[in-house]
Amino acid sequence: MFALKQKPRVEDKVEGVVKTASNTNINAEGSPFIGRADAPLTLYYWFDFQCSFCKQFDEEVLPVLVDKYIDPGKLKVIFMNYQFLGPDSQRAGIVGQAVWEASPENYPKWHQAVFQKQDNSNSGWGNEADIMELVRSIREINLGNVLQLTLKNETAYREKINRDKDEGVRFNIKTTPSVLIGGQVIRGAQPIAVYTEVIDSLL
Amino acid sequence: MRYLLLSVIFSIAFLVLSIWLPNLSFIKNTVFSTSLSPDRKMDILTASLWAIKTNFTPLSRTLAITTAILFGINFSLLVYYLKLKLEGAKAISSGLGGMFFAILGSGCASCGSVILTSLLGVSATVSLVYTLPLRGNEFGIASLVILGLSTFLLAQKINQPIACAPKVVQQPKS
């Protein structure tokens, strides 16, 4: 579990096209993120809510990155959707965008809660009612707002999810989890040392 | 002894390739980077080998290691066999088939197979892999079977005597 000491502010939402260290343009408009908006280094993280390796990345790698780089303001992690494992992934991705819009400071908590509920792909947990029940279980998030935003913006959120995936495909990303940092794509759930060595070399 | 060493080298090489396969461009950039110190390069490369632990399921890890061992044995047997200059198209082709499946299966670690997505595209790969009961590990099992068969065929060929078999000439009955 990772907990943010420094929560993202609503006005810090990522807007427009962001340039990476290698001057590559990435469209991350409206993407959830953790860390300071003006952090010197950005890590783009493509994930699927039903991918077990993404769960592993969330539980083992992200907390280390939060402690070592995000809390000290050195790194920002942008969550990019790559919801390709079926309808349960898509649904969670859509609601995730609504959660980010309704309560950005609680997005990380919700994001991790979804991974904790993960089961076999497109079976068991993961329908509309399950996802909303999960939103309701996090008291700091207003369920009414999330429901309203989901109904109102479903098409826009779906387009956003597809756009995120297209951005990934542009960088030849075909598996999850994958990250882009300093113009380098690192595919799969790598050992934590790989990420820290690369980040240290870029800071 | 020489062929045992060759087996070990090729097994390790195949296993390293299986681990690095999804990240070949990252590995290449690390190796040829001008901004990274040699120590840092070595740290990244050695750390990335532990992806055998983080980026594989217990089943795919077992398959990858077993396939690598069989690949090494198969390859050194093939080298030995070719050195003996024996003809054996069947054994060689099954060996190459096993190696192909081994590489195809080795990308099925993280969510989405590297090789299959390149051949079929992401959506088709997900559809295919999720209809398979072992989620793509079938390719790894197929490679084990073919490599095992190939190793057996090669061993049989090697055990056959090199001398030509005498032709049996039938004497016409008078």
mmCIF file with all atom_site columns, N, CA, C and O in Angstrom, chain B residues 24-55:
data_model
loop_
_atom_site.group_PDB
_atom_site.id
_atom_site.type_symbol
_atom_site.label_atom_id
_atom_site.label_alt_id
_atom_site.label_comp_id
_atom_site.label_asym_id
_atom_site.label_entity_id
_atom_site.label_seq_id
_atom_site.pdbx_PDB_ins_code
_atom_site.Cartn_x
_atom_site.Cartn_y
_atom_site.Cartn_z
_atom_site.occupancy
_atom_site.B_iso_or_equiv
_atom_site.pdbx_formal_charge
_atom_site.auth_seq_id
_atom_site.auth_comp_id
_atom_site.auth_asym_id
_atom_site.auth_atom_id
_atom_site.pdbx_PDB_model_num
ATOM 1   N N  . LEU B 1 24 ? 14.092 -5.560  -25.157 1.00 0.00 ? 24 LEU B N  1
ATOM 2   C CA . LEU B 1 24 ? 15.343 -5.548  -25.917 1.00 0.00 ? 24 LEU B CA 1
ATOM 3   C C  . LEU B 1 24 ? 15.830 -4.131  -26.244 1.00 0.00 ? 24 LEU B C  1
ATOM 4   O O  . LEU B 1 24 ? 17.023 -3.848  -26.186 1.00 0.00 ? 24 LEU B O  1
ATOM 5   N N  . SER B 1 25 ? 14.873 -3.225  -26.560 1.00 0.00 ? 25 SER B N  1
ATOM 6   C CA . SER B 1 25 ? 15.296 -1.857  -26.894 1.00 0.00 ? 25 SER B CA 1
ATOM 7   C C  . SER B 1 25 ? 15.845 -1.146  -25.656 1.00 0.00 ? 25 SER B C  1
ATOM 8   O O  . SER B 1 25 ? 16.828 -0.403  -25.747 1.00 0.00 ? 25 SER B O  1
ATOM 9   N N  . PHE B 1 26 ? 15.229 -1.393  -24.497 1.00 0.00 ? 26 PHE B N  1
ATOM 10  C CA . PHE B 1 26 ? 15.715 -0.796  -23.247 1.00 0.00 ? 26 PHE B CA 1
ATOM 11  C C  . PHE B 1 26 ? 17.114 -1.331  -22.911 1.00 0.00 ? 26 PHE B C  1
ATOM 12  O O  . PHE B 1 26 ? 18.015 -0.577  -22.525 1.00 0.00 ? 26 PHE B O  1
ATOM 13  N N  . ILE B 1 27 ? 17.311 -2.634  -23.107 1.00 0.00 ? 27 ILE B N  1
ATOM 14  C CA . ILE B 1 27 ? 18.614 -3.251  -22.832 1.00 0.00 ? 27 ILE B CA 1
ATOM 15  C C  . ILE B 1 27 ? 19.663 -2.674  -23.786 1.00 0.00 ? 27 ILE B C  1
ATOM 16  O O  . ILE B 1 27 ? 20.761 -2.312  -23.374 1.00 0.00 ? 27 ILE B O  1
ATOM 17  N N  . LYS B 1 28 ? 19.272 -2.568  -25.061 1.00 0.00 ? 28 LYS B N  1
ATOM 18  C CA . LYS B 1 28 ? 20.209 -2.029  -26.076 1.00 0.00 ? 28 LYS B CA 1
ATOM 19  C C  . LYS B 1 28 ? 20.583 -0.585  -25.713 1.00 0.00 ? 28 LYS B C  1
ATOM 20  O O  . LYS B 1 28 ? 21.768 -0.219  -25.732 1.00 0.00 ? 28 LYS B O  1
ATOM 21  N N  . ASN B 1 29 ? 19.572 0.229   -25.368 1.00 0.00 ? 29 ASN B N  1
ATOM 22  C CA . ASN B 1 29 ? 19.845 1.632   -25.007 1.00 0.00 ? 29 ASN B CA 1
ATOM 23  C C  . ASN B 1 29 ? 20.735 1.727   -23.770 1.00 0.00 ? 29 ASN B C  1
ATOM 24  O O  . ASN B 1 29 ? 21.573 2.617   -23.676 1.00 0.00 ? 29 ASN B O  1
ATOM 25  N N  . THR B 1 30 ? 20.527 0.808   -22.824 1.00 0.00 ? 30 THR B N  1
ATOM 26  C CA . THR B 1 30 ? 21.351 0.815   -21.609 1.00 0.00 ? 30 THR B CA 1
ATOM 27  C C  . THR B 1 30 ? 22.804 0.475   -21.961 1.00 0.00 ? 30 THR B C  1
ATOM 28  O O  . THR B 1 30 ? 23.727 1.156   -21.532 1.00 0.00 ? 30 THR B O  1
ATOM 29  N N  . VAL B 1 31 ? 22.965 -0.567  -22.760 1.00 0.00 ? 31 VAL B N  1
ATOM 30  C CA . VAL B 1 31 ? 24.325 -1.017  -23.114 1.00 0.00 ? 31 VAL B CA 1
ATOM 31  C C  . VAL B 1 31 ? 25.085 0.069   -23.883 1.00 0.00 ? 31 VAL B C  1
ATOM 32  O O  . VAL B 1 31 ? 26.252 0.332   -23.612 1.00 0.00 ? 31 VAL B O  1
ATOM 33  N N  . PHE B 1 32 ? 24.386 0.724   -24.825 1.00 0.00 ? 32 PHE B N  1
ATOM 34  C CA . PHE B 1 32 ? 25.073 1.696   -25.687 1.00 0.00 ? 32 PHE B CA 1
ATOM 35  C C  . PHE B 1 32 ? 24.945 3.140   -25.194 1.00 0.00 ? 32 PHE B C  1
ATOM 36  O O  . PHE B 1 32 ? 25.364 4.060   -25.900 1.00 0.00 ? 32 PHE B O  1
ATOM 37  N N  . SER B 1 33 ? 24.359 3.335   -24.008 1.00 0.00 ? 33 SER B N  1
ATOM 38  C CA . SER B 1 33 ? 24.190 4.697   -23.499 1.00 0.00 ? 33 SER B CA 1
ATOM 39  C C  . SER B 1 33 ? 25.535 5.368   -23.247 1.00 0.00 ? 33 SER B C  1
ATOM 40  O O  . SER B 1 33 ? 26.471 4.750   -22.728 1.00 0.00 ? 33 SER B O  1
ATOM 41  N N  . THR B 1 34 ? 25.606 6.639   -23.615 1.00 0.00 ? 34 THR B N  1
ATOM 42  C CA . THR B 1 34 ? 26.849 7.382   -23.370 1.00 0.00 ? 34 THR B CA 1
ATOM 43  C C  . THR B 1 34 ? 26.770 8.134   -22.038 1.00 0.00 ? 34 THR B C  1
ATOM 44  O O  . THR B 1 34 ? 27.786 8.584   -21.515 1.00 0.00 ? 34 THR B O  1
ATOM 45  N N  . SER B 1 35 ? 25.549 8.262   -21.496 1.00 0.00 ? 35 SER B N  1
ATOM 46  C CA . SER B 1 35 ? 25.389 9.017   -20.241 1.00 0.00 ? 35 SER B CA 1
ATOM 47  C C  . SER B 1 35 ? 25.493 8.132   -18.997 1.00 0.00 ? 35 SER B C  1
ATOM 48  O O  . SER B 1 35 ? 25.666 8.643   -17.894 1.00 0.00 ? 35 SER B O  1
ATOM 49  N N  . LEU B 1 36 ? 25.381 6.822   -19.175 1.00 0.00 ? 36 LEU B N  1
ATOM 50  C CA . LEU B 1 36 ? 25.446 5.923   -18.013 1.00 0.00 ? 36 LEU B CA 1
ATOM 51  C C  . LEU B 1 36 ? 26.880 5.435   -17.797 1.00 0.00 ? 36 LEU B C  1
ATOM 52  O O  . LEU B 1 36 ? 27.572 5.100   -18.764 1.00 0.00 ? 36 LEU B O  1
ATOM 53  N N  . SER B 1 37 ? 27.283 5.368   -16.534 1.00 0.00 ? 37 SER B N  1
ATOM 54  C CA . SER B 1 37 ? 28.627 4.846   -16.225 1.00 0.00 ? 37 SER B CA 1
ATOM 55  C C  . SER B 1 37 ? 28.616 3.326   -16.384 1.00 0.00 ? 37 SER B C  1
ATOM 56  O O  . SER B 1 37 ? 27.539 2.707   -16.283 1.00 0.00 ? 37 SER B O  1
ATOM 57  N N  . PRO B 1 38 ? 29.778 2.711   -16.607 1.00 0.00 ? 38 PRO B N  1
ATOM 58  C CA . PRO B 1 38 ? 29.802 1.239   -16.742 1.00 0.00 ? 38 PRO B CA 1
ATOM 59  C C  . PRO B 1 38 ? 29.210 0.539   -15.520 1.00 0.00 ? 38 PRO B C  1
ATOM 60  O O  . PRO B 1 38 ? 28.522 -0.472  -15.653 1.00 0.00 ? 38 PRO B O  1
ATOM 61  N N  . ASP B 1 39 ? 29.463 1.094   -14.326 1.00 0.00 ? 39 ASP B N  1
ATOM 62  C CA . ASP B 1 39 ? 28.915 0.497   -13.104 1.00 0.00 ? 39 ASP B CA 1
ATOM 63  C C  . ASP B 1 39 ? 27.391 0.517   -13.115 1.00 0.00 ? 39 ASP B C  1
ATOM 64  O O  . ASP B 1 39 ? 26.734 -0.465  -12.782 1.00 0.00 ? 39 ASP B O  1
ATOM 65  N N  . ARG B 1 40 ? 26.840 1.691   -13.504 1.00 0.00 ? 40 ARG B N  1
ATOM 66  C CA . ARG B 1 40 ? 25.380 1.853   -13.550 1.00 0.00 ? 40 ARG B CA 1
ATOM 67  C C  . ARG B 1 40 ? 24.777 0.893   -14.579 1.00 0.00 ? 40 ARG B C  1
ATOM 68  O O  . ARG B 1 40 ? 23.758 0.260   -14.338 1.00 0.00 ? 40 ARG B O  1
ATOM 69  N N  . LYS B 1 41 ? 25.441 0.788   -15.740 1.00 0.00 ? 41 LYS B N  1
ATOM 70  C CA . LYS B 1 41 ? 24.966 -0.132  -16.783 1.00 0.00 ? 41 LYS B CA 1
ATOM 71  C C  . LYS B 1 41 ? 24.898 -1.561  -16.234 1.00 0.00 ? 41 LYS B C  1
ATOM 72  O O  . LYS B 1 41 ? 23.913 -2.270  -16.417 1.00 0.00 ? 41 LYS B O  1
ATOM 73  N N  . MET B 1 42 ? 25.986 -1.943  -15.555 1.00 0.00 ? 42 MET B N  1
ATOM 74  C CA . MET B 1 42 ? 26.049 -3.299  -15.011 1.00 0.00 ? 42 MET B CA 1
ATOM 75  C C  . MET B 1 42 ? 24.958 -3.510  -13.963 1.00 0.00 ? 42 MET B C  1
ATOM 76  O O  . MET B 1 42 ? 24.315 -4.570  -13.935 1.00 0.00 ? 42 MET B O  1
ATOM 77  N N  . ASP B 1 43 ? 24.725 -2.499  -13.128 1.00 0.00 ? 43 ASP B N  1
ATOM 78  C CA . ASP B 1 43 ? 23.688 -2.603  -12.098 1.00 0.00 ? 43 ASP B CA 1
ATOM 79  C C  . ASP B 1 43 ? 22.301 -2.786  -12.726 1.00 0.00 ? 43 ASP B C  1
ATOM 80  O O  . ASP B 1 43 ? 21.510 -3.611  -12.273 1.00 0.00 ? 43 ASP B O  1
ATOM 81  N N  . ILE B 1 44 ? 22.024 -1.997  -13.780 1.00 0.00 ? 44 ILE B N  1
ATOM 82  C CA . ILE B 1 44 ? 20.707 -2.099  -14.436 1.00 0.00 ? 44 ILE B CA 1
ATOM 83  C C  . ILE B 1 44 ? 20.544 -3.473  -15.079 1.00 0.00 ? 44 ILE B C  1
ATOM 84  O O  . ILE B 1 44 ? 19.515 -4.132  -14.935 1.00 0.00 ? 44 ILE B O  1
ATOM 85  N N  . LEU B 1 45 ? 21.596 -3.912  -15.786 1.00 0.00 ? 45 LEU B N  1
ATOM 86  C CA . LEU B 1 45 ? 21.496 -5.192  -16.503 1.00 0.00 ? 45 LEU B CA 1
ATOM 87  C C  . LEU B 1 45 ? 21.347 -6.374  -15.540 1.00 0.00 ? 45 LEU B C  1
ATOM 88  O O  . LEU B 1 45 ? 20.531 -7.266  -15.773 1.00 0.00 ? 45 LEU B O  1
ATOM 89  N N  . THR B 1 46 ? 22.111 -6.354  -14.454 1.00 0.00 ? 46 THR B N  1
ATOM 90  C CA . THR B 1 46 ? 21.999 -7.477  -13.502 1.00 0.00 ? 46 THR B CA 1
ATOM 91  C C  . THR B 1 46 ? 20.662 -7.418  -12.764 1.00 0.00 ? 46 THR B C  1
ATOM 92  O O  . THR B 1 46 ? 20.031 -8.457  -12.549 1.00 0.00 ? 46 THR B O  1
ATOM 93  N N  . ALA B 1 47 ? 20.223 -6.198  -12.414 1.00 0.00 ? 47 ALA B N  1
ATOM 94  C CA . ALA B 1 47 ? 18.927 -6.074  -11.721 1.00 0.00 ? 47 ALA B CA 1
ATOM 95  C C  . ALA B 1 47 ? 17.791 -6.577  -12.609 1.00 0.00 ? 47 ALA B C  1
ATOM 96  O O  . ALA B 1 47 ? 16.857 -7.230  -12.129 1.00 0.00 ? 47 ALA B O  1
ATOM 97  N N  . SER B 1 48 ? 17.898 -6.283  -13.924 1.00 0.00 ? 48 SER B N  1
ATOM 98  C CA . SER B 1 48 ? 16.809 -6.670  -14.829 1.00 0.00 ? 48 SER B CA 1
ATOM 99  C C  . SER B 1 48 ? 16.674 -8.189  -14.952 1.00 0.00 ? 48 SER B C  1
ATOM 100 O O  . SER B 1 48 ? 15.604 -8.692  -15.293 1.00 0.00 ? 48 SER B O  1
ATOM 101 N N  . LEU B 1 49 ? 17.744 -8.921  -14.656 1.00 0.00 ? 49 LEU B N  1
ATOM 102 C CA . LEU B 1 49 ? 17.656 -10.391 -14.735 1.00 0.00 ? 49 LEU B CA 1
ATOM 103 C C  . LEU B 1 49 ? 16.722 -10.964 -13.672 1.00 0.00 ? 49 LEU B C  1
ATOM 104 O O  . LEU B 1 49 ? 16.172 -12.057 -13.840 1.00 0.00 ? 49 LEU B O  1
ATOM 105 N N  . TRP B 1 50 ? 16.527 -10.226 -12.583 1.00 0.00 ? 50 TRP B N  1
ATOM 106 C CA . TRP B 1 50 ? 15.615 -10.692 -11.522 1.00 0.00 ? 50 TRP B CA 1
ATOM 107 C C  . TRP B 1 50 ? 14.158 -10.595 -11.940 1.00 0.00 ? 50 TRP B C  1
ATOM 108 O O  . TRP B 1 50 ? 13.261 -10.954 -11.168 1.00 0.00 ? 50 TRP B O  1
ATOM 109 N N  . ALA B 1 51 ? 13.930 -10.114 -13.166 1.00 0.00 ? 51 ALA B N  1
ATOM 110 C CA . ALA B 1 51 ? 12.558 -10.116 -13.688 1.00 0.00 ? 51 ALA B CA 1
ATOM 111 C C  . ALA B 1 51 ? 12.047 -11.555 -13.800 1.00 0.00 ? 51 ALA B C  1
ATOM 112 O O  . ALA B 1 51 ? 10.837 -11.770 -13.896 1.00 0.00 ? 51 ALA B O  1
ATOM 113 N N  . ILE B 1 52 ? 12.950 -12.528 -13.770 1.00 0.00 ? 52 ILE B N  1
ATOM 114 C CA . ILE B 1 52 ? 12.524 -13.943 -13.759 1.00 0.00 ? 52 ILE B CA 1
ATOM 115 C C  . ILE B 1 52 ? 11.639 -14.194 -12.529 1.00 0.00 ? 52 ILE B C  1
ATOM 116 O O  . ILE B 1 52 ? 10.780 -15.066 -12.534 1.00 0.00 ? 52 ILE B O  1
ATOM 117 N N  . LYS B 1 53 ? 11.842 -13.389 -11.500 1.00 0.00 ? 53 LYS B N  1
ATOM 118 C CA . LYS B 1 53 ? 11.044 -13.526 -10.276 1.00 0.00 ? 53 LYS B CA 1
ATOM 119 C C  . LYS B 1 53 ? 9.775  -12.658 -10.334 1.00 0.00 ? 53 LYS B C  1
ATOM 120 O O  . LYS B 1 53 ? 8.702  -13.095 -9.932  1.00 0.00 ? 53 LYS B O  1
ATOM 121 N N  . THR B 1 54 ? 9.918  -11.427 -10.848 1.00 0.00 ? 54 THR B N  1
ATOM 122 C CA . THR B 1 54 ? 8.800  -10.478 -10.782 1.00 0.00 ? 54 THR B CA 1
ATOM 123 C C  . THR B 1 54 ? 7.883  -10.518 -11.997 1.00 0.00 ? 54 THR B C  1
ATOM 124 O O  . THR B 1 54 ? 6.727  -10.143 -11.900 1.00 0.00 ? 54 THR B O  1
ATOM 125 N N  . ASN B 1 55 ? 8.404  -10.919 -13.150 1.00 0.00 ? 55 ASN B N  1
ATOM 126 C CA . ASN B 1 55 ? 7.635  -10.797 -14.386 1.00 0.00 ? 55 ASN B CA 1
ATOM 127 C C  . ASN B 1 55 ? 7.159  -12.149 -14.934 1.00 0.00 ? 55 ASN B C  1
ATOM 128 O O  . ASN B 1 55 ? 6.760  -12.240 -16.084 1.00 0.00 ? 55 ASN B O  1
#
